[in-house]
Short mmCIF file of C-alpha atoms in Angstrom, two decimals:
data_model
loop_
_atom_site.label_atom_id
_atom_site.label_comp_id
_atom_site.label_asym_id
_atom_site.label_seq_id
_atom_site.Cartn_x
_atom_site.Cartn_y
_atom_site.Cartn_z
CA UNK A 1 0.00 0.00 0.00
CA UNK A 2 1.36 3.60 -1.13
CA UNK A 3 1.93 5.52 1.90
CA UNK A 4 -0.11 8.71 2.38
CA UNK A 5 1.57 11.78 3.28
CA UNK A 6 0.35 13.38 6.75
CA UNK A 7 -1.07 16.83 5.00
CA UNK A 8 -3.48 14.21 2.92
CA UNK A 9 -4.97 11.75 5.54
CA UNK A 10 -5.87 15.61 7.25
CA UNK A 11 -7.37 17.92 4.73
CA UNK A 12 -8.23 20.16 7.64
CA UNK A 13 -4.26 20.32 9.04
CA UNK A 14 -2.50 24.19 8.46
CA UNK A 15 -0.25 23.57 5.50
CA UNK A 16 3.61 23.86 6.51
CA UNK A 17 5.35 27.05 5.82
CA UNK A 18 7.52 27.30 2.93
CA UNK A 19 11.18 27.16 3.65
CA UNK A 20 13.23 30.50 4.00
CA UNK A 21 15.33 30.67 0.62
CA UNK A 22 17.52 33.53 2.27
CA UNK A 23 18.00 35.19 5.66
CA UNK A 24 17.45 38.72 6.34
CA UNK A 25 19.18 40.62 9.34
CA UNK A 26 18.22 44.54 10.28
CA UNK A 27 20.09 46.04 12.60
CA UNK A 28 17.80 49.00 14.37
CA UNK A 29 18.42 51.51 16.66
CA UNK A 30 15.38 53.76 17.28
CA UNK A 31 14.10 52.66 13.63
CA UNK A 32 10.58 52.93 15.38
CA UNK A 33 9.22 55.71 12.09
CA UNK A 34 10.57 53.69 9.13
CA UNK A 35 11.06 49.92 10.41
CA UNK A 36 7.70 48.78 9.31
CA UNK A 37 8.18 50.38 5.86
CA UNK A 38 11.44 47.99 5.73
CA UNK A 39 9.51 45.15 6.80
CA UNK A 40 6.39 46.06 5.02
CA UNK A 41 8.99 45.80 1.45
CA UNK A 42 10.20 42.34 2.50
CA UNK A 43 6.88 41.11 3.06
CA UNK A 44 5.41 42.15 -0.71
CA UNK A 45 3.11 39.84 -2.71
CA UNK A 46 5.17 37.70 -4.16
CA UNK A 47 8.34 37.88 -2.23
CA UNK A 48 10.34 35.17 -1.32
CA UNK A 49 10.26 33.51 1.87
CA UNK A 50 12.39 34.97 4.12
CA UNK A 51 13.73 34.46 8.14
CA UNK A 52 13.91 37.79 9.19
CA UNK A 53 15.54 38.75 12.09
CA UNK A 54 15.33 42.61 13.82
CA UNK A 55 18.83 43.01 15.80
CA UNK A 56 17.49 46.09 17.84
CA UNK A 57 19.60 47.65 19.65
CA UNK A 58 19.41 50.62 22.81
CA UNK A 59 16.23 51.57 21.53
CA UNK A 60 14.21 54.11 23.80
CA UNK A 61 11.60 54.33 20.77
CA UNK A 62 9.31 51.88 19.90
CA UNK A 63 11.14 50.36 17.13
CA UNK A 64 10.85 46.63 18.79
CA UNK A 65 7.23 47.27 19.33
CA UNK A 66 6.35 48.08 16.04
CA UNK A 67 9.07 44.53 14.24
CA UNK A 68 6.96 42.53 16.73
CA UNK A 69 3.47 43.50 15.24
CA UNK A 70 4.67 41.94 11.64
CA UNK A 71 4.51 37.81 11.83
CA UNK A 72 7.05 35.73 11.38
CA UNK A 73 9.60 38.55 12.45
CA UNK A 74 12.40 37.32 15.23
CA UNK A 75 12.75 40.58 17.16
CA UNK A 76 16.03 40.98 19.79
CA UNK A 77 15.53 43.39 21.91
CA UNK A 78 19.39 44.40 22.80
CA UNK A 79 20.21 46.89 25.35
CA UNK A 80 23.84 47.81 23.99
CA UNK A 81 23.18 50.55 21.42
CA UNK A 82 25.72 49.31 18.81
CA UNK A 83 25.58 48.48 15.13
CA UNK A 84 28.41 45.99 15.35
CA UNK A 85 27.07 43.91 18.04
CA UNK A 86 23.57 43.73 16.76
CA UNK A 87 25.04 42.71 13.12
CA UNK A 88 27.19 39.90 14.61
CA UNK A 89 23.95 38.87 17.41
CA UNK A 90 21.55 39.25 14.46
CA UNK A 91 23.92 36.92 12.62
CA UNK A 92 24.31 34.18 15.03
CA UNK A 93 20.24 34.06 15.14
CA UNK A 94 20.26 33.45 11.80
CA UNK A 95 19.96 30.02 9.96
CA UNK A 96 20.07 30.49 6.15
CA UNK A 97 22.16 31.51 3.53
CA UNK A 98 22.40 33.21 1.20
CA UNK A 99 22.42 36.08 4.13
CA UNK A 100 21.32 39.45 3.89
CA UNK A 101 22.38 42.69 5.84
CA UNK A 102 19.58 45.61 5.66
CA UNK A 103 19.59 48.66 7.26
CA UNK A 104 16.39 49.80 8.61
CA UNK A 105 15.59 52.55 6.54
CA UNK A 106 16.36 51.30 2.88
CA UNK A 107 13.92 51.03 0.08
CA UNK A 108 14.36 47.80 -1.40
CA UNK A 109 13.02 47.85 -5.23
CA UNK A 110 11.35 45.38 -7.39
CA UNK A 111 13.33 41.66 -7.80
CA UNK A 112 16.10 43.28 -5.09
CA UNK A 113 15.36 40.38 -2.83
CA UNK A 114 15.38 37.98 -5.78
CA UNK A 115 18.50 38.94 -7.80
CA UNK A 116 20.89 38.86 -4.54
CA UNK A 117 19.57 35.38 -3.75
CA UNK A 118 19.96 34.20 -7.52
CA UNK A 119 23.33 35.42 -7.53
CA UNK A 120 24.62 34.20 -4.43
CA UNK A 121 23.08 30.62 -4.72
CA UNK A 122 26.77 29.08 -5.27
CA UNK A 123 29.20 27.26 -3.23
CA UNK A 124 31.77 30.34 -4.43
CA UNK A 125 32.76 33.24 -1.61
CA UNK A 126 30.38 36.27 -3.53
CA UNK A 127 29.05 38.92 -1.84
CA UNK A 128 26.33 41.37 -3.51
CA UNK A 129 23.81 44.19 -3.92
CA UNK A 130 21.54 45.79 -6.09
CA UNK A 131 22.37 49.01 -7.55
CA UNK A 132 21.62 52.25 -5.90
CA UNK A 133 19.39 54.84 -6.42
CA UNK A 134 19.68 58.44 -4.46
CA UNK A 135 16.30 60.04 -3.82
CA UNK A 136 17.08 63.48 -3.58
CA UNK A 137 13.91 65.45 -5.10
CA UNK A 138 13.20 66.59 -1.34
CA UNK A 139 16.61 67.85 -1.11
CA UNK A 140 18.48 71.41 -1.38
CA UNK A 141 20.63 72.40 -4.50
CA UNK A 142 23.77 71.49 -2.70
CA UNK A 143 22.53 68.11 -1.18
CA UNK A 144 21.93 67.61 -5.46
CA UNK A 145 24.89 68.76 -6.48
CA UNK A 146 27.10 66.93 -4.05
CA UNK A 147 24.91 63.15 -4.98
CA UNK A 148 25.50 64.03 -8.18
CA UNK A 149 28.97 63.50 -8.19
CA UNK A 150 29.13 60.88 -5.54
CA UNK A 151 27.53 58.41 -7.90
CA UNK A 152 30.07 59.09 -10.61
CA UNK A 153 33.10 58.21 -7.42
CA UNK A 154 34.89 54.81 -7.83
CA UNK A 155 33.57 53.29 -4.63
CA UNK A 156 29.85 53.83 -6.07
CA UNK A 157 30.68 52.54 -9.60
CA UNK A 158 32.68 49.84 -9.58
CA UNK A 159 31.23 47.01 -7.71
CA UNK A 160 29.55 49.00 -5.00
CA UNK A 161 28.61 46.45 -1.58
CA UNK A 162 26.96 48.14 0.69
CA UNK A 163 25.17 51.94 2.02
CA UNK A 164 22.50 49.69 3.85
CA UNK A 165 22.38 46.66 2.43
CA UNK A 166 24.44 43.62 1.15
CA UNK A 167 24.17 39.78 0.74
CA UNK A 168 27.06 36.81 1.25
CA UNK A 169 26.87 33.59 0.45
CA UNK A 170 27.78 30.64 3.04
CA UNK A 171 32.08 30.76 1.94
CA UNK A 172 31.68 35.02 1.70
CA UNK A 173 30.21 34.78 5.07
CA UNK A 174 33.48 32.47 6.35
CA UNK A 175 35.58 35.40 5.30
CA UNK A 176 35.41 37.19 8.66
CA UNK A 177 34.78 35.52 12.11
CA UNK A 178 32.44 38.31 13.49
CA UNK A 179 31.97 41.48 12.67
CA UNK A 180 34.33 44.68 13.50
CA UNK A 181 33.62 47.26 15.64
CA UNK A 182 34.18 49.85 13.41
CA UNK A 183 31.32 52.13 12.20
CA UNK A 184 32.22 51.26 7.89
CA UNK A 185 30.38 47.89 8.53
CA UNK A 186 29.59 48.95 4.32
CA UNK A 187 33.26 49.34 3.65
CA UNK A 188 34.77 46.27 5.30
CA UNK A 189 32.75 43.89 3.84
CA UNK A 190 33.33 45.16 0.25
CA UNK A 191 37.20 45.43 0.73
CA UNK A 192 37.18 41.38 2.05
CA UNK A 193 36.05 40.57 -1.94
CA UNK A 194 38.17 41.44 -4.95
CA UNK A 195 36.29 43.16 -7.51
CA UNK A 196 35.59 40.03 -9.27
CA UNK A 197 33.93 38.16 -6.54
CA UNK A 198 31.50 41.16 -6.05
CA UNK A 199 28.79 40.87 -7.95
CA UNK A 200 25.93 44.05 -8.94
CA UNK A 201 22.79 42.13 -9.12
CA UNK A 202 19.41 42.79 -10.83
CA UNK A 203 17.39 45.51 -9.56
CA UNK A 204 18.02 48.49 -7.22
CA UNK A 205 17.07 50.25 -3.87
CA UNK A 206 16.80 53.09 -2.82
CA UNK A 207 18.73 55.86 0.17
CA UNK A 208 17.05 58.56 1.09
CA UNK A 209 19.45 61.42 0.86
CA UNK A 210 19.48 63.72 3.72
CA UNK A 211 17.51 67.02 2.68
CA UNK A 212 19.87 69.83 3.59
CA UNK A 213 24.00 70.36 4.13
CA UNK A 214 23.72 70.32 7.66
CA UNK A 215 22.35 66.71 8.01
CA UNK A 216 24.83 65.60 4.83
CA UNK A 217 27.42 66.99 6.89
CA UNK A 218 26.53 64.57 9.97
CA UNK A 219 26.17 62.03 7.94
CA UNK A 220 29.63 62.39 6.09
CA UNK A 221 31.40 62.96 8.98
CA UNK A 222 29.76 59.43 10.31
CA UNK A 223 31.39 57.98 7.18
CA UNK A 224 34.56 59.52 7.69
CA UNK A 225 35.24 57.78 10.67
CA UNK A 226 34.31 54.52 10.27
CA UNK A 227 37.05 55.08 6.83
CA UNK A 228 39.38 56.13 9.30
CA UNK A 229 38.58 53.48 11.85
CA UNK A 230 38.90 50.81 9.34
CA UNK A 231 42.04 52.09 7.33
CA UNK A 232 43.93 51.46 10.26
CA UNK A 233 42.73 48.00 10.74
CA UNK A 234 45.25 45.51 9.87
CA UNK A 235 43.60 42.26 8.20
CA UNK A 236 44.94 40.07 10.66
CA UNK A 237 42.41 41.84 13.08
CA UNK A 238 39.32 41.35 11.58
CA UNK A 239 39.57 39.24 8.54
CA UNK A 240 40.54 35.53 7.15
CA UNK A 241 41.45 36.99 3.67
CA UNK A 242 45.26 38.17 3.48
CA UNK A 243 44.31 39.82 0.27
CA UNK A 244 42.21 42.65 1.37
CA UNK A 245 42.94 46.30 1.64
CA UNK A 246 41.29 48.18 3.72
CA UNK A 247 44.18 51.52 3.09
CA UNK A 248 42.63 54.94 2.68
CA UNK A 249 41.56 55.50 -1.24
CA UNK A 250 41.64 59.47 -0.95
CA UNK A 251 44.25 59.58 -3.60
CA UNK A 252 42.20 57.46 -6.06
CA UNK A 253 38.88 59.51 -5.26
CA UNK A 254 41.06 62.98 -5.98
CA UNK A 255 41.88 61.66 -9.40
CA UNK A 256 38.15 61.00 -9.85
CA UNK A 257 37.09 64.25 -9.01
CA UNK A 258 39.74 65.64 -11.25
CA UNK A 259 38.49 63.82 -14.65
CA UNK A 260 34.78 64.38 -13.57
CA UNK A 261 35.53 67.99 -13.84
CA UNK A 262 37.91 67.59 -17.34
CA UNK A 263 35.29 65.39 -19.14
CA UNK A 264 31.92 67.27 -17.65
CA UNK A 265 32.94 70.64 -17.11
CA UNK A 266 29.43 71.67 -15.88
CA UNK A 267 29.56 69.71 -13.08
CA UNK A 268 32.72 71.76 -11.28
CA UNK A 269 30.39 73.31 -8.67
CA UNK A 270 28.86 69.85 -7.51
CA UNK A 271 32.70 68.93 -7.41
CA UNK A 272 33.66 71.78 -5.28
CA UNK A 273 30.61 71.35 -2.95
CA UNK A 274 31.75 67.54 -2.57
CA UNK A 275 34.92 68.15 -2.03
CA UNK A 276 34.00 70.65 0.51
CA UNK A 277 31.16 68.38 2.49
CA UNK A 278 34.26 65.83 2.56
CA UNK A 279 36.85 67.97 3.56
CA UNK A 280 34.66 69.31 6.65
CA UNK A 281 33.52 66.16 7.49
CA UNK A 282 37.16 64.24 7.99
CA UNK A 283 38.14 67.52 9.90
CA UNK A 284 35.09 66.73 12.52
CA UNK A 285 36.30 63.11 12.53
CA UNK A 286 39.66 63.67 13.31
CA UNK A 287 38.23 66.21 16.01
CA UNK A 288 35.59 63.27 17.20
CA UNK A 289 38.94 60.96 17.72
CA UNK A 290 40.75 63.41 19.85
CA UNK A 291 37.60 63.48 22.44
CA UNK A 292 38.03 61.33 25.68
CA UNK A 293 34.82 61.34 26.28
CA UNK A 294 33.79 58.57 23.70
CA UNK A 295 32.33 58.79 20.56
CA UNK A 296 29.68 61.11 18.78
CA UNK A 297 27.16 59.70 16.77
CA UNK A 298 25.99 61.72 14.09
CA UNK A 299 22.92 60.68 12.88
CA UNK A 300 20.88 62.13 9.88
CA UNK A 301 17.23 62.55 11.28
CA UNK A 302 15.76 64.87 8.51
CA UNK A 303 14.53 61.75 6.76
CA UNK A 304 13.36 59.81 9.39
#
């Protein structure tokens, strides 16, 4: 006699849940105003099934209330407000690969989700992301001007990982043991991979640029520190790959300026309000490094 499966002898049993194809991991830290549009995105008609996890971390909003309303969500509620640790807890809660990292407030576009699984469903050591999109309509001249020419950099162009979200497979994951504590969570991972494991995959999503110079600013000098933090990392730190760089690439992004303005000659005031924003923000860094009284978060709120 054939045997009948379980689900058949019991028409009236709930049907099992299909099997996560990737893992999802969103580090929050009072997220509580865009979290459920993040989780809202992953839970589309049609998107794949996903174990989401919600690394929260120091919130005094209500960012774990609102991930725990949304089913199916794994919510940890950490009390140590830091991106690193909640990345690396987040982590360790999670089961399946491929395995992606999502900061709270991204837009993820149409087939996002999908491409970075396709492309990382290999045995090789890949990481990837979709392409980026700035939205910027909201913002001031200069906050134009200046994303204007920081999509034309080399770090945005060629084989951009990361600003909020990124994917590894199983062997990209064994790269690193956990993750740094350095703010350029973004940066590391992409320096771990040559350019030709790093893969662009289909579709796009989307950063909210912040509307006006002052937030940029806080923003860039956020940046600028983790770049400094991480330059002088030594690999043997943080990483298993004696291959990757993590030195500053000032000189390389100088050159690129240089040609932007030869080849597009129009765009020499975006270039001289970039250089600016950048110039301001490593100062505040390097001023942020010299404090003994730990370090300042600057935080972009005019988009939130």
């Amino acid at each position: 006699m054939t045997d009948v499966p379980p689900s058949a002898q019991r028409p009236d049993s709930t049907p099992l849940e299909p099997r996560p194809v990737a893992s999802v991991v969103i580090p929050a830290y009072d997220e509580g105003r865009v979290i459920a549009r993040c989780l809202t995105a992953l839970a589309a008609p049609g998107a794949p099934p996903l174990e989401i996890v919600v690394a929260a971390n120091g919130c005094t909003d209500d960012t774990v209330a609102v991930a725990r309303t949304f089913p199916g969500v794994r919510v940890l509620d950490i009390a140590t407000p830091s991106k690193a640790n909640a990345l690396t807890e987040g982590d360790a809660a999670a089961h399946v690969f491929p395995r992606i990292f999502l900061d709270a407030d991204i837009e993820l576009g149409p087939g996002a989700l999908e491409g970075m699984i396709a492309a990382l469903t290999t045995d090789e050591a890949l990481v990837a992301a979709p392409s980026v999109r700035f939205a910027t309509d909201d913002c001031s001249w200069g906050v134009r001007r200046f994303y204007e020419v920081y999509r034309e950099t080399p770090y945005v162009r060629s084989g951009l990982i990361g600003l909020g979200v990124y994917a590894l497979s199983a062997a990209g994951r064994a790269r690193f043991a956990e993750f740094p504590r350095l703010q350029a969570d973004d940066l590391f991972i992409q320096r771990l991979f040559s350019p030709r494991e790093r893969v662009t995959s289909p579709g796009h999503f989307v950063v909210r640029a912040p509307r006006d110079l002052r937030n940029l600013l806080k923003v860039r000098t956020r940046i600028a520190r983790g770049n400094a933090e991480l330059a002088a990392t030594t690999v043997d730190e943080v990483a298993r790959n004696g291959d990757a760089d993590f030195s500053s690439t000032t000189g390389s992004t100088s050159r690129a300026l240089l040609d932007i303005v030869r080849r597009r000659p129009l765009m020499a005031p975006g270039v001289a309000i970039y250089a600016g924003v950048v110039g301001v923000a490593r100062r505040r860094a390097a001023s942020d490094a010299g404090r003994t009284t730990g370090t300042v978060w600057h935080r972009d709120d005019s988009t939130r």
